[in-house]
CSV table of N, CA and C in Angstrom, one decimal:
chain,number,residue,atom,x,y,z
A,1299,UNK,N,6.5,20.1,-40.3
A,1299,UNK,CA,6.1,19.2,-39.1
A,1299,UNK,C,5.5,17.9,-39.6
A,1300,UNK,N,6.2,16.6,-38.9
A,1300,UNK,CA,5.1,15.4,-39.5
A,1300,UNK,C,3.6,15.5,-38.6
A,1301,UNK,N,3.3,14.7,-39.2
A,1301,UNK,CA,1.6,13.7,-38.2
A,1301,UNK,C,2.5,13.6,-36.7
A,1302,UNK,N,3.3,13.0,-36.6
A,1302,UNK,CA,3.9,12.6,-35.4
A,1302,UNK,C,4.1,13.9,-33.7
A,1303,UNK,N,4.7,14.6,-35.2
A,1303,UNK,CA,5.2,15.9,-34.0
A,1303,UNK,C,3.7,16.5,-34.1
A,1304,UNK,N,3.0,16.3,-35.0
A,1304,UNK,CA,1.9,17.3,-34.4
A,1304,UNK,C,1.1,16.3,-33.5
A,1305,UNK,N,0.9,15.5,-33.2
A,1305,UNK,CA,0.1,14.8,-32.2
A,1305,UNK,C,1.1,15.0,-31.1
A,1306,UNK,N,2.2,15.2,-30.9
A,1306,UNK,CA,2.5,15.4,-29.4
A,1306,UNK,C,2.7,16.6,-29.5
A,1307,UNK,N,2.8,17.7,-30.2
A,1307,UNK,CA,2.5,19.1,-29.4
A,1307,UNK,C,1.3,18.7,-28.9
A,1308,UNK,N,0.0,18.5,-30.0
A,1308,UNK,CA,-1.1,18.4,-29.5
A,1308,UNK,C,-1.3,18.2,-28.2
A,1309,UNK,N,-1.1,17.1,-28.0
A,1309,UNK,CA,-1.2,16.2,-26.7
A,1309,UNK,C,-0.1,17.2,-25.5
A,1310,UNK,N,1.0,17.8,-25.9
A,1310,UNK,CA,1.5,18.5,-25.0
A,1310,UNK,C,0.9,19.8,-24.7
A,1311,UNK,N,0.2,20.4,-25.1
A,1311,UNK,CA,-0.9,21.6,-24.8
A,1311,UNK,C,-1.9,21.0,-24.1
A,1312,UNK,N,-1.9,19.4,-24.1
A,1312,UNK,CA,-3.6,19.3,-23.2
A,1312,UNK,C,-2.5,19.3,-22.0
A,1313,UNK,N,-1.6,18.4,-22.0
A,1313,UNK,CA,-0.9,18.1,-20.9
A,1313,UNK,C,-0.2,19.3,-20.0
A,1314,UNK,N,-0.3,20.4,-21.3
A,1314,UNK,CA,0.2,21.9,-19.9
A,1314,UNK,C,-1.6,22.4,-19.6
A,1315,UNK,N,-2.3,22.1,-19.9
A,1315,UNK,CA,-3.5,23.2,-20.0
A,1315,UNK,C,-4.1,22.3,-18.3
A,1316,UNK,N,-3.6,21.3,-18.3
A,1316,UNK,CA,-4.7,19.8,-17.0
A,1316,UNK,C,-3.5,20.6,-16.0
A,1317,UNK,N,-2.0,21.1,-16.6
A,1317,UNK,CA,-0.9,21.2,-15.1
A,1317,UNK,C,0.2,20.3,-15.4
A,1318,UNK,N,0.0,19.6,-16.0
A,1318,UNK,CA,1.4,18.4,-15.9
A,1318,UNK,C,2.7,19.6,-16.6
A,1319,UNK,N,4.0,18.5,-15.2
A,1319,UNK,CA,4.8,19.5,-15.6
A,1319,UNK,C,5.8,19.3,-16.8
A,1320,UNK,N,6.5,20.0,-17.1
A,1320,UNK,CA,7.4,19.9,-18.6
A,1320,UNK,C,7.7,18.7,-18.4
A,1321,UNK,N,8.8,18.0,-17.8
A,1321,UNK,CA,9.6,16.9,-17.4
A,1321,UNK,C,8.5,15.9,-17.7
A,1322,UNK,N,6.9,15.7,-17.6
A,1322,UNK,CA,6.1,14.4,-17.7
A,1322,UNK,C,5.9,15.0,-18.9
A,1323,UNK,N,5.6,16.2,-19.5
A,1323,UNK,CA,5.4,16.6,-20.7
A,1323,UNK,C,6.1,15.5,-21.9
A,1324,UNK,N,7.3,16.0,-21.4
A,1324,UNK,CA,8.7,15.9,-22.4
A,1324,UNK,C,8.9,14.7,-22.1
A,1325,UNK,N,8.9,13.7,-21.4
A,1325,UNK,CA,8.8,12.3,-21.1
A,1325,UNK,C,7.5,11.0,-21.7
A,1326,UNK,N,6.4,11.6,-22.2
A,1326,UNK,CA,5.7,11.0,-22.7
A,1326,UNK,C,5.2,11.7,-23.9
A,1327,UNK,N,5.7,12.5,-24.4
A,1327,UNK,CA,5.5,13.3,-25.7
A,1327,UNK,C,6.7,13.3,-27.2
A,1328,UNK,N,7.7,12.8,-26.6
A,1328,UNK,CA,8.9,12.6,-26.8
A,1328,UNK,C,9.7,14.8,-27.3
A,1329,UNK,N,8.9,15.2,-27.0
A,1329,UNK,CA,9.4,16.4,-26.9
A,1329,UNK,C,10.6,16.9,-26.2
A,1330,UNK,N,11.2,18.1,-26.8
A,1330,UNK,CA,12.7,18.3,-25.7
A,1330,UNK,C,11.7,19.1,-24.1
A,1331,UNK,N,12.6,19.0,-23.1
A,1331,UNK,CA,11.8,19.7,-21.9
A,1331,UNK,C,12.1,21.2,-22.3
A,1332,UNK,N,13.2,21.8,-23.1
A,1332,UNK,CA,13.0,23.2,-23.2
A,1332,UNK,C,11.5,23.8,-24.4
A,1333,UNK,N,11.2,22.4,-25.3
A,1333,UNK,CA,9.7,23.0,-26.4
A,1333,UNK,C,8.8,22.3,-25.0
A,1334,UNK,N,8.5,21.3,-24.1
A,1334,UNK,CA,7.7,21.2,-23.2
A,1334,UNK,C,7.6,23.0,-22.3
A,1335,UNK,N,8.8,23.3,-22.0
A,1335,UNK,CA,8.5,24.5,-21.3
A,1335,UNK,C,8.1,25.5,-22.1
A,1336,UNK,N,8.3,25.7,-23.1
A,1336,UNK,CA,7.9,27.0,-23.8
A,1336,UNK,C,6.7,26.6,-24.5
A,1337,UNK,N,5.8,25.3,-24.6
A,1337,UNK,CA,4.4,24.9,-24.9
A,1337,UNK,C,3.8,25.3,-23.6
A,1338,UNK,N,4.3,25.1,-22.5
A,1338,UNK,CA,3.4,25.0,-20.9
A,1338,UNK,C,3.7,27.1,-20.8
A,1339,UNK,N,4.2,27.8,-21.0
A,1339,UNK,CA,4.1,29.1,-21.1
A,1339,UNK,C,3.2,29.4,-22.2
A,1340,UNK,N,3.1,29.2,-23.0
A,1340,UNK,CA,2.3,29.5,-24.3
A,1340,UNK,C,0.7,29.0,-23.9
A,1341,UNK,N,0.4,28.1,-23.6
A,1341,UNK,CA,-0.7,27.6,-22.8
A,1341,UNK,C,-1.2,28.7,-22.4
A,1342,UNK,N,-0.7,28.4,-21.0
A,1342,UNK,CA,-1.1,28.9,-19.3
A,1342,UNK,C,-0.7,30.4,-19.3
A,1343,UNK,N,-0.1,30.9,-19.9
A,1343,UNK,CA,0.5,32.5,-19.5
A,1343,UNK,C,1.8,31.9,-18.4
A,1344,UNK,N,1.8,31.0,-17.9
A,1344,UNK,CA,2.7,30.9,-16.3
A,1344,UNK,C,4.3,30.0,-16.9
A,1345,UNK,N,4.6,29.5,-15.8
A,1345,UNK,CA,5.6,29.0,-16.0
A,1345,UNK,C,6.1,27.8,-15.4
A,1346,UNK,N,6.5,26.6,-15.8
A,1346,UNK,CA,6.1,25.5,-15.4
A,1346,UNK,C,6.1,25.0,-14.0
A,1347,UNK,N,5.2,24.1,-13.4
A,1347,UNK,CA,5.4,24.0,-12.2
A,1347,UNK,C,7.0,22.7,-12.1
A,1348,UNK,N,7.5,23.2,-10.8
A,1348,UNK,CA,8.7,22.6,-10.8
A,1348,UNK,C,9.0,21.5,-8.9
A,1349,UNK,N,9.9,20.8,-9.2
A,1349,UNK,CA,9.6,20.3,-7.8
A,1349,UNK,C,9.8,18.7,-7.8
A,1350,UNK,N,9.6,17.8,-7.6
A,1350,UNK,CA,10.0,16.2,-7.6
A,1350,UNK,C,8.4,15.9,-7.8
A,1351,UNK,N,8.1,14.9,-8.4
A,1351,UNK,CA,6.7,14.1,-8.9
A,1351,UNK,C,6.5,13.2,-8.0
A,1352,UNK,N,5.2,13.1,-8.1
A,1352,UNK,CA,4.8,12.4,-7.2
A,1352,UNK,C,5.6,10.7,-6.8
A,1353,UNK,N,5.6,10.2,-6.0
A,1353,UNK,CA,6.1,9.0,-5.7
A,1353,UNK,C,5.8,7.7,-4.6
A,1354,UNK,N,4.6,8.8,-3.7
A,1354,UNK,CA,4.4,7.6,-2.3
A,1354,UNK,C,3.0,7.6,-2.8
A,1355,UNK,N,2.7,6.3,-1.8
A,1355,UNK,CA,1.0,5.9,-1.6
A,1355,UNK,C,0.7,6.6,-0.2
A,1356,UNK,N,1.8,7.5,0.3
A,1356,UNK,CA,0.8,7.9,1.5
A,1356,UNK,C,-0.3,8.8,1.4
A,1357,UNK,N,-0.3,9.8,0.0
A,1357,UNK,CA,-1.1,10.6,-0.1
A,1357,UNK,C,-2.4,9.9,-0.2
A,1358,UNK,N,-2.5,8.7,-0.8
A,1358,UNK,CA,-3.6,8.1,-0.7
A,1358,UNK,C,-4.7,7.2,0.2
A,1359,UNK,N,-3.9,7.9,1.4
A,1359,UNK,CA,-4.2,7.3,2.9
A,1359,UNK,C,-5.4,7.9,3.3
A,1360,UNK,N,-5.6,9.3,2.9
A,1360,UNK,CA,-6.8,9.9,3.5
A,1360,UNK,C,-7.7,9.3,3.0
A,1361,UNK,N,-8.8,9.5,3.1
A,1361,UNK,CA,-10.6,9.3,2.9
A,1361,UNK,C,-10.8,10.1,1.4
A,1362,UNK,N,-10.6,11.5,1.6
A,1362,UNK,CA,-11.0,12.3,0.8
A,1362,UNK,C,-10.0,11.8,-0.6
A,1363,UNK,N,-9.0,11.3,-0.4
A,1363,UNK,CA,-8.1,11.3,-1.4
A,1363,UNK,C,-8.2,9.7,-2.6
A,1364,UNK,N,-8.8,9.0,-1.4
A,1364,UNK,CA,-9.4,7.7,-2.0
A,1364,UNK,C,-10.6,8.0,-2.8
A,1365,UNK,N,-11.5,8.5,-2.6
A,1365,UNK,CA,-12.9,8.7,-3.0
A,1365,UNK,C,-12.2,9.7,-4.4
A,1366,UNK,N,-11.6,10.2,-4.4
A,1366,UNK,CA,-11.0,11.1,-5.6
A,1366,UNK,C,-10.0,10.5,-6.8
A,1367,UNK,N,-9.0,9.7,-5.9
A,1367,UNK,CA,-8.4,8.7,-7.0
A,1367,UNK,C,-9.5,7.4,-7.4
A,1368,UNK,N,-10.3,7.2,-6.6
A,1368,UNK,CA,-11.3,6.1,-7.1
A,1368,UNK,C,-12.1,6.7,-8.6
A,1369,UNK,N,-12.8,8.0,-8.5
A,1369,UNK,CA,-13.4,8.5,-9.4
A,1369,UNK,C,-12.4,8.8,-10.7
A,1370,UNK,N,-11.3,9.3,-10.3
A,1370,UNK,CA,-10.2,9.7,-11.7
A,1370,UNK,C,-9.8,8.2,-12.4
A,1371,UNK,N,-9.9,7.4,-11.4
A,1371,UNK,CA,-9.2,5.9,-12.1
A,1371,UNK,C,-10.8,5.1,-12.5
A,1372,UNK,N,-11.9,5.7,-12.1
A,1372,UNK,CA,-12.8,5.4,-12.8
A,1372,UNK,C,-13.1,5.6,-14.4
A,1373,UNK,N,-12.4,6.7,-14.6
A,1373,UNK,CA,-12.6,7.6,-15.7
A,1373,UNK,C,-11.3,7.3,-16.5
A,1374,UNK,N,-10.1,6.5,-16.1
A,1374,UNK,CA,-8.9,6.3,-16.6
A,1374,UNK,C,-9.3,4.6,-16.8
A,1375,UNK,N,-9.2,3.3,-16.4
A,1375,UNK,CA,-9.4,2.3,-16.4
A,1375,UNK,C,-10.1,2.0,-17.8
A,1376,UNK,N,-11.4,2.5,-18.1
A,1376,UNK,CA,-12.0,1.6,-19.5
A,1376,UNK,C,-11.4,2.2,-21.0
A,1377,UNK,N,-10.5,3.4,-20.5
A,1377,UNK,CA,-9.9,4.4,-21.8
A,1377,UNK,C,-9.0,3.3,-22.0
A,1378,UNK,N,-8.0,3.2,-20.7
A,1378,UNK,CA,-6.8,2.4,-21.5
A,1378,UNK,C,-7.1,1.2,-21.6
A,1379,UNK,N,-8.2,0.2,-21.0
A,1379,UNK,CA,-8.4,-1.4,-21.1
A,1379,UNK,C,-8.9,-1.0,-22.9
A,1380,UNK,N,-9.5,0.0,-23.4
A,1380,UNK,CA,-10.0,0.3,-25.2
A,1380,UNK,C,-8.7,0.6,-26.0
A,1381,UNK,N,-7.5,0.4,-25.3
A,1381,UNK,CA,-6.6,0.8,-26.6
A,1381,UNK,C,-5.6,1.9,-26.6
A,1382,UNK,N,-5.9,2.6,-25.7
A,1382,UNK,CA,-5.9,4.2,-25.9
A,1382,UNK,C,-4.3,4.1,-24.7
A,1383,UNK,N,-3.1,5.0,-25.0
A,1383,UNK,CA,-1.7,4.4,-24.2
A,1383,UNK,C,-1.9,5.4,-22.9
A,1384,UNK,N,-0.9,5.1,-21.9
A,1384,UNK,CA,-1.4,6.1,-20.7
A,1384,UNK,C,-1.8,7.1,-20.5
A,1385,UNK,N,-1.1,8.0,-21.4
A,1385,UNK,CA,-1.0,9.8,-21.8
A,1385,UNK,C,-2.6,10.0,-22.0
A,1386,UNK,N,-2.8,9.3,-23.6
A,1386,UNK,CA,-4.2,10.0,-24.0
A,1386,UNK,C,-4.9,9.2,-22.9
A,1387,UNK,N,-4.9,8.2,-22.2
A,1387,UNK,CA,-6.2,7.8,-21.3
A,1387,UNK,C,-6.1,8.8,-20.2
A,1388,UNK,N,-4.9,9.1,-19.3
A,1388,UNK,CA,-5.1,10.3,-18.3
A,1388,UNK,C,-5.3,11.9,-18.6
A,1389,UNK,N,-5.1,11.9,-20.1
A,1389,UNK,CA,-5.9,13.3,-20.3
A,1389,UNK,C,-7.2,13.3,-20.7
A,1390,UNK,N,-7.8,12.1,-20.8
A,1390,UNK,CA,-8.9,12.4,-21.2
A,1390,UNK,C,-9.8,12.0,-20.1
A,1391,UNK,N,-9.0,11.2,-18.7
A,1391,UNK,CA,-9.9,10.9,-17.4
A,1391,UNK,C,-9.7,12.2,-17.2
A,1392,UNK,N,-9.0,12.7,-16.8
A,1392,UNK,CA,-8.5,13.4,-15.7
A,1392,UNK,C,-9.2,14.9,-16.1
A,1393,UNK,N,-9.9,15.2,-17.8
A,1393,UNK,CA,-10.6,16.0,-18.2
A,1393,UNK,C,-11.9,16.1,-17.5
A,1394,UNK,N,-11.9,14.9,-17.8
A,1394,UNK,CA,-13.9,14.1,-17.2
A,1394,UNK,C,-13.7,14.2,-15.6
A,1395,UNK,N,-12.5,13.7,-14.8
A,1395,UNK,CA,-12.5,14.1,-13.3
A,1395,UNK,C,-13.0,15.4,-13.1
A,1396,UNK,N,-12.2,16.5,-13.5
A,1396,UNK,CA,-12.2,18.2,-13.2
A,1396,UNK,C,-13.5,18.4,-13.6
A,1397,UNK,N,-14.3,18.1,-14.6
A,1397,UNK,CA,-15.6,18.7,-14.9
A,1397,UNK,C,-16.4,17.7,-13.9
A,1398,UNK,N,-16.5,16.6,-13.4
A,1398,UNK,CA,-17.0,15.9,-12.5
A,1398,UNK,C,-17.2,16.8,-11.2
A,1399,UNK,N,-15.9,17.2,-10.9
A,1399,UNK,CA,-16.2,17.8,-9.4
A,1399,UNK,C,-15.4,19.0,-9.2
A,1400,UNK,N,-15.5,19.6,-10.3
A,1400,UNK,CA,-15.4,21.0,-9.6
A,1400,UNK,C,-16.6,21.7,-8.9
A,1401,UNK,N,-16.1,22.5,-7.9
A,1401,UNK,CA,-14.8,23.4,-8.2
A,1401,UNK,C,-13.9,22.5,-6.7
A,1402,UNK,N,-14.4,21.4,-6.2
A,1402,UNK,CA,-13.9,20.4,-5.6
A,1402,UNK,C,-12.4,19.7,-5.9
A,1403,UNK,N,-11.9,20.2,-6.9
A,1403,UNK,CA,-10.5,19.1,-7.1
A,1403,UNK,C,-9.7,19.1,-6.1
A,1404,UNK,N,-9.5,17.7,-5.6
A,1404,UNK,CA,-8.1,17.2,-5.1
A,1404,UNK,C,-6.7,16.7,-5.4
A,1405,UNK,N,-7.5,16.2,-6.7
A,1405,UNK,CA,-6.3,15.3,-7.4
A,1405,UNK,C,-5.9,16.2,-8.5
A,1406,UNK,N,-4.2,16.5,-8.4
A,1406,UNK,CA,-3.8,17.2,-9.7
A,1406,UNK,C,-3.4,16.2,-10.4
A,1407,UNK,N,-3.3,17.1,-11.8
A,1407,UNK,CA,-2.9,15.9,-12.9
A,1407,UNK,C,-1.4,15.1,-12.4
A,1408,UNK,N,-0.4,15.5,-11.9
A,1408,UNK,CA,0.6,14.9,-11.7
A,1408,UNK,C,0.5,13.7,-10.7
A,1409,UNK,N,-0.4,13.9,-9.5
A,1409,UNK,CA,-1.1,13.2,-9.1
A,1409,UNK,C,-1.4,11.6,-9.6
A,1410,UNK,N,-2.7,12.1,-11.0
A,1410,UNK,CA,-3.4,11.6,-11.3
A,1410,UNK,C,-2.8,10.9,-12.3
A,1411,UNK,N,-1.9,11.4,-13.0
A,1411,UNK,CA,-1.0,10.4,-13.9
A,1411,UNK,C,0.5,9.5,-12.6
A,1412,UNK,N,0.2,9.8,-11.9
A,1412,UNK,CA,1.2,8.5,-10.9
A,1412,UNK,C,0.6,8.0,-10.3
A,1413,UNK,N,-1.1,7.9,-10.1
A,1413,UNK,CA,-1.6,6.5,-9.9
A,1413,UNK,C,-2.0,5.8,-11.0
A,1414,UNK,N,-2.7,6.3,-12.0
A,1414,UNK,CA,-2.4,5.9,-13.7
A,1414,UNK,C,-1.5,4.5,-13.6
A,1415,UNK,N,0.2,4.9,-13.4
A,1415,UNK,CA,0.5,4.4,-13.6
A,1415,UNK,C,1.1,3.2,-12.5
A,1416,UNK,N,1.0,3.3,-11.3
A,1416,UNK,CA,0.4,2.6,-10.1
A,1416,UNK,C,-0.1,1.5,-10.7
A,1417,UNK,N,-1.6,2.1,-11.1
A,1417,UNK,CA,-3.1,0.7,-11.2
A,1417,UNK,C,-2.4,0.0,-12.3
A,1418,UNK,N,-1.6,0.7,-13.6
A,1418,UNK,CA,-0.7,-0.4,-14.4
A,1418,UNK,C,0.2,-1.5,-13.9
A,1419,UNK,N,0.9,-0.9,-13.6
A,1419,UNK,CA,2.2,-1.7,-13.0
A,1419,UNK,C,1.2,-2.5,-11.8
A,1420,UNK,N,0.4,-2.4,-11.1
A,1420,UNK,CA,-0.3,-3.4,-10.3
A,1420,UNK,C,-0.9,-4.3,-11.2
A,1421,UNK,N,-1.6,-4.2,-12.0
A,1421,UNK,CA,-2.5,-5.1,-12.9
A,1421,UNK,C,-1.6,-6.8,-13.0
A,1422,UNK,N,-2.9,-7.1,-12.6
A,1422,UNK,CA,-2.2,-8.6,-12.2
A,1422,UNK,C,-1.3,-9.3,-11.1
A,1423,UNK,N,-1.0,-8.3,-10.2
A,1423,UNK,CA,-0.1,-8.8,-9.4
A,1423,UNK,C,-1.3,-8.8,-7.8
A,1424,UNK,N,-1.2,-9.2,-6.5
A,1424,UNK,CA,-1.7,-9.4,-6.0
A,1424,UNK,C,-2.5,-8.4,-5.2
A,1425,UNK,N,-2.3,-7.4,-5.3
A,1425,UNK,CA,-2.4,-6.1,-5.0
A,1425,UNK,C,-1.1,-6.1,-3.8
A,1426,UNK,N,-0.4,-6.7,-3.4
A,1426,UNK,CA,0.3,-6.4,-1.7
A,1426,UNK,C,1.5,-5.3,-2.3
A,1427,UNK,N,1.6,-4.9,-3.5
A,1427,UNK,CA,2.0,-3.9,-3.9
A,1427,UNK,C,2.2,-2.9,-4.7
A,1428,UNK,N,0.2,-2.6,-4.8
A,1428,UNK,CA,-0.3,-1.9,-5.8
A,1428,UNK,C,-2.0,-1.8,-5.4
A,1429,UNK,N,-2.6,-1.4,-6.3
A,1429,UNK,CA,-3.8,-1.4,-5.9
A,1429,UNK,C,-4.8,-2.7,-5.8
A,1430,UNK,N,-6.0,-2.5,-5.4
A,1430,UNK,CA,-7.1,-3.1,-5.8
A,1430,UNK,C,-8.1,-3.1,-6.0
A,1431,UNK,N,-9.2,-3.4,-6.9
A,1431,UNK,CA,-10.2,-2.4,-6.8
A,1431,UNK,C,-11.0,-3.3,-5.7
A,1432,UNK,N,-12.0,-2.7,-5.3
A,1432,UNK,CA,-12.9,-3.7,-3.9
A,1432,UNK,C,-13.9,-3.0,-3.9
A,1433,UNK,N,-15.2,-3.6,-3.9
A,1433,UNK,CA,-16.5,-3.3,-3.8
A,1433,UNK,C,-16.8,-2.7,-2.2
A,1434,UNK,N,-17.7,-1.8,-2.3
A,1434,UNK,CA,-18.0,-1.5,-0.8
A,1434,UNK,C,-18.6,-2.4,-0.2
A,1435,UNK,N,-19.1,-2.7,1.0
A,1435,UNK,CA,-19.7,-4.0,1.0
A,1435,UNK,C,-21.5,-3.0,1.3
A,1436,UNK,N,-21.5,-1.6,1.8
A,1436,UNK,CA,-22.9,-1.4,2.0
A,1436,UNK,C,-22.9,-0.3,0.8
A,1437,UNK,N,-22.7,-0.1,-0.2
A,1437,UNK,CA,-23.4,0.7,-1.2
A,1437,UNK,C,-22.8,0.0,-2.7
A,1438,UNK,N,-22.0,-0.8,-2.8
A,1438,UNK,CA,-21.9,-1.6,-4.1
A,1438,UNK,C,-20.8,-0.5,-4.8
A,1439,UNK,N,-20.2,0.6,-4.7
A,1439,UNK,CA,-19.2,1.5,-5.4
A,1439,UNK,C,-17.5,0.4,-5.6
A,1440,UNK,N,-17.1,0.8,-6.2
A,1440,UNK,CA,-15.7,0.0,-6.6
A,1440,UNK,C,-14.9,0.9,-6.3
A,1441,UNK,N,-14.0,0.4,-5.3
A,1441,UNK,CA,-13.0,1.7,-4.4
A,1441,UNK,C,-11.6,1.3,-5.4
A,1442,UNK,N,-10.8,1.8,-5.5
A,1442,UNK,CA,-9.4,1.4,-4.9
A,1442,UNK,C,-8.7,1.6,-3.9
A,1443,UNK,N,-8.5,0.4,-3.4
A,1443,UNK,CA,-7.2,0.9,-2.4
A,1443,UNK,C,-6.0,0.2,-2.3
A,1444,UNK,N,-5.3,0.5,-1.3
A,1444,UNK,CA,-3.5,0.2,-1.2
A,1444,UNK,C,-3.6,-0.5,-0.3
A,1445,UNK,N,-2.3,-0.7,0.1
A,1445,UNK,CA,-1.6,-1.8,1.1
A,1445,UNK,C,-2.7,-2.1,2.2
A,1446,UNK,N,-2.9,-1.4,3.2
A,1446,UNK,CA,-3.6,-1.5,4.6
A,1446,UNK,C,-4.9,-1.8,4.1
A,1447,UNK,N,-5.4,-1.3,3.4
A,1447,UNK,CA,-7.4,-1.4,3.1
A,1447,UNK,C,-7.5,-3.0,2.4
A,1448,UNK,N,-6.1,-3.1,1.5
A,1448,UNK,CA,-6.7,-4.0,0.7
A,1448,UNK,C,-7.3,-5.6,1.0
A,1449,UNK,N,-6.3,-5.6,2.3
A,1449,UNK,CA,-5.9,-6.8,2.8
A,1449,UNK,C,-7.1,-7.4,3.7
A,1450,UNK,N,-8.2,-6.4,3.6
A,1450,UNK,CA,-9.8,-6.3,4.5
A,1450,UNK,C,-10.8,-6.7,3.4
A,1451,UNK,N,-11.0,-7.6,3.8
A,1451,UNK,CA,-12.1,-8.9,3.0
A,1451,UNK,C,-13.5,-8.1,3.0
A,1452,UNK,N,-14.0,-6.9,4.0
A,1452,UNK,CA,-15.0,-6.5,4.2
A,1452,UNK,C,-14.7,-5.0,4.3
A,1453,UNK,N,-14.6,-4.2,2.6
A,1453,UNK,CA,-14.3,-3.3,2.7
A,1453,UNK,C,-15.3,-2.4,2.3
A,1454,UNK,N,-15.3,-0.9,3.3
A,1454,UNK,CA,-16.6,0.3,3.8
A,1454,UNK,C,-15.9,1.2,3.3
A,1455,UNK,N,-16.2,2.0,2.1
A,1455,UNK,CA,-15.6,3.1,1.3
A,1455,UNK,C,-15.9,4.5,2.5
A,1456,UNK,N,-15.0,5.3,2.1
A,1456,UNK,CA,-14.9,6.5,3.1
A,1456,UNK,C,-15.8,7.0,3.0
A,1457,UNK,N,-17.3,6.9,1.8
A,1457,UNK,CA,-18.5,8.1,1.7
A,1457,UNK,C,-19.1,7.5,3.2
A,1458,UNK,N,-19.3,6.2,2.6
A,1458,UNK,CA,-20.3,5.2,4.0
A,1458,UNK,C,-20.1,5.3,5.1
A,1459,UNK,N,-18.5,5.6,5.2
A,1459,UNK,CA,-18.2,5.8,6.7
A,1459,UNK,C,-18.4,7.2,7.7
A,1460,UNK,N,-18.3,8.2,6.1
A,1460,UNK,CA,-18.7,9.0,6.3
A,1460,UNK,C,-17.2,9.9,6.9
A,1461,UNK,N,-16.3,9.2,6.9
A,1461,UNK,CA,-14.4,9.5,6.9
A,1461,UNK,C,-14.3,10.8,5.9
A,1462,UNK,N,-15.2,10.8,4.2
A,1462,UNK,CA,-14.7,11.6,3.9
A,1462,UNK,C,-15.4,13.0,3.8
A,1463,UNK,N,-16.8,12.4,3.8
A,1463,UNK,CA,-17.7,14.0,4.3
A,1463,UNK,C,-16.5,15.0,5.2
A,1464,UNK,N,-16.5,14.2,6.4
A,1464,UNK,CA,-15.8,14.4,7.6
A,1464,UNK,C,-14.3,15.2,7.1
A,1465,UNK,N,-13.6,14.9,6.4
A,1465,UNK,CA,-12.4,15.3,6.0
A,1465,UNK,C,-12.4,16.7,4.8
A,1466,UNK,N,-13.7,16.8,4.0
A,1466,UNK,CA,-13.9,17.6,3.6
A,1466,UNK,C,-14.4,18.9,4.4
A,1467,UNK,N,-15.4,18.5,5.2
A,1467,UNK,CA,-15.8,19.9,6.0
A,1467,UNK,C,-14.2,20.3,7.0
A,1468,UNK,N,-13.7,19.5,7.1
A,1468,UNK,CA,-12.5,20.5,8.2
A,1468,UNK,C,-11.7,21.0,6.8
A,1469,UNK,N,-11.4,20.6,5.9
A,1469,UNK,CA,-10.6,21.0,5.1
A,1469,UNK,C,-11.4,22.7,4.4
A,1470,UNK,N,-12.4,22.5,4.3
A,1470,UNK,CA,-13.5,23.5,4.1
A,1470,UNK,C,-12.7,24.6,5.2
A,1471,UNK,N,-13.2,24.4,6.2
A,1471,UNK,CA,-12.8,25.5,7.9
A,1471,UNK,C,-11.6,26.3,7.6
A,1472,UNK,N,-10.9,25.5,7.0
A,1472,UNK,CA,-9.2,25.5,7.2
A,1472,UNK,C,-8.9,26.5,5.7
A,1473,UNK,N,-9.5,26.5,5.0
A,1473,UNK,CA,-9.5,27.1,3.8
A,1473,UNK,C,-10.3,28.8,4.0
């Protein structure tokens, strides 16, 4: 095995141990998806999750779901502005998210690596099709948000509003 292959198993055991599935495995590891699958069994005991990846911003409509990708892209933003290429910066946010707020997670890593790459591909562009980050205007926190929030010159993060307390306790009920 070179240096090479061993830093992407490496990196492909964090990437099954967070949830990411073979297909992002094997797409950012340069691994085949059948050693991604048989690393994500060897891991986890399980077998990989399967299904289409994430792709809209509507998930990021709720309250609860903003206040979550804000924190994971807090934890993802200064890794990769230091150097560090998508992969290692969303395994090592998205580490720091889960121990942040468990046993509270919302955001899975599949999730969390397709807004990763979202706040990239936005960077620089106006936000009207991507993110942006925006200060609360009554507690000073740095949100991100999408299309509809961004475009509000006077923007009230969902804790203040109190939108996401609110979305957490019914989700609580419902559970």
């Amino acid at each position: 095995m070179t240096a090479a292959n061993d830093r992407a198993v490496s990196m492909a055991r964090m990437m099954a141990r967070l949830g990411a599935r073979a297909s992002t495995i094997s797409s950012n590891t340069g691994l085949s998806t059948v050693a991604a699958r048989r690393i994500y069994l060897h891991e986890t005991g399980r077998r990989p999750p399967s299904g289409q990846h994430p792709s809209s911003y509507e998930w990021l409509e709720s309250p609860v779901a903003r206040v979550h990708s804000s924190l994971y892209l807090s934890f993802f933003e200064p890794r990769h502005r230091a150097g560090l290429d998508v992969c290692q910066a969303a395994v090592l946010a998205y580490a720091d998210y889960m121990h942040a707020v468990e046993p509270e997670i919302e955001l899975d890593f599949e999730r969390a690596f397709f807004i990763s790459k979202l706040l990239i591909c936005s960077v620089g562009k106006s936000g009207r099709d991507g993110f942006q980050r925006r200060p609360c205007v009554r507690c000073g926190a740095l949100y991100y948000v999408g299309q509809p929030q961004a475009a509000r010159r006077q923007y009230v993060c969902p804790v203040c509003t109190g939108r996401a307390a609110a979305a957490l306790s019914i989700r609580r009920r419902q559970n």
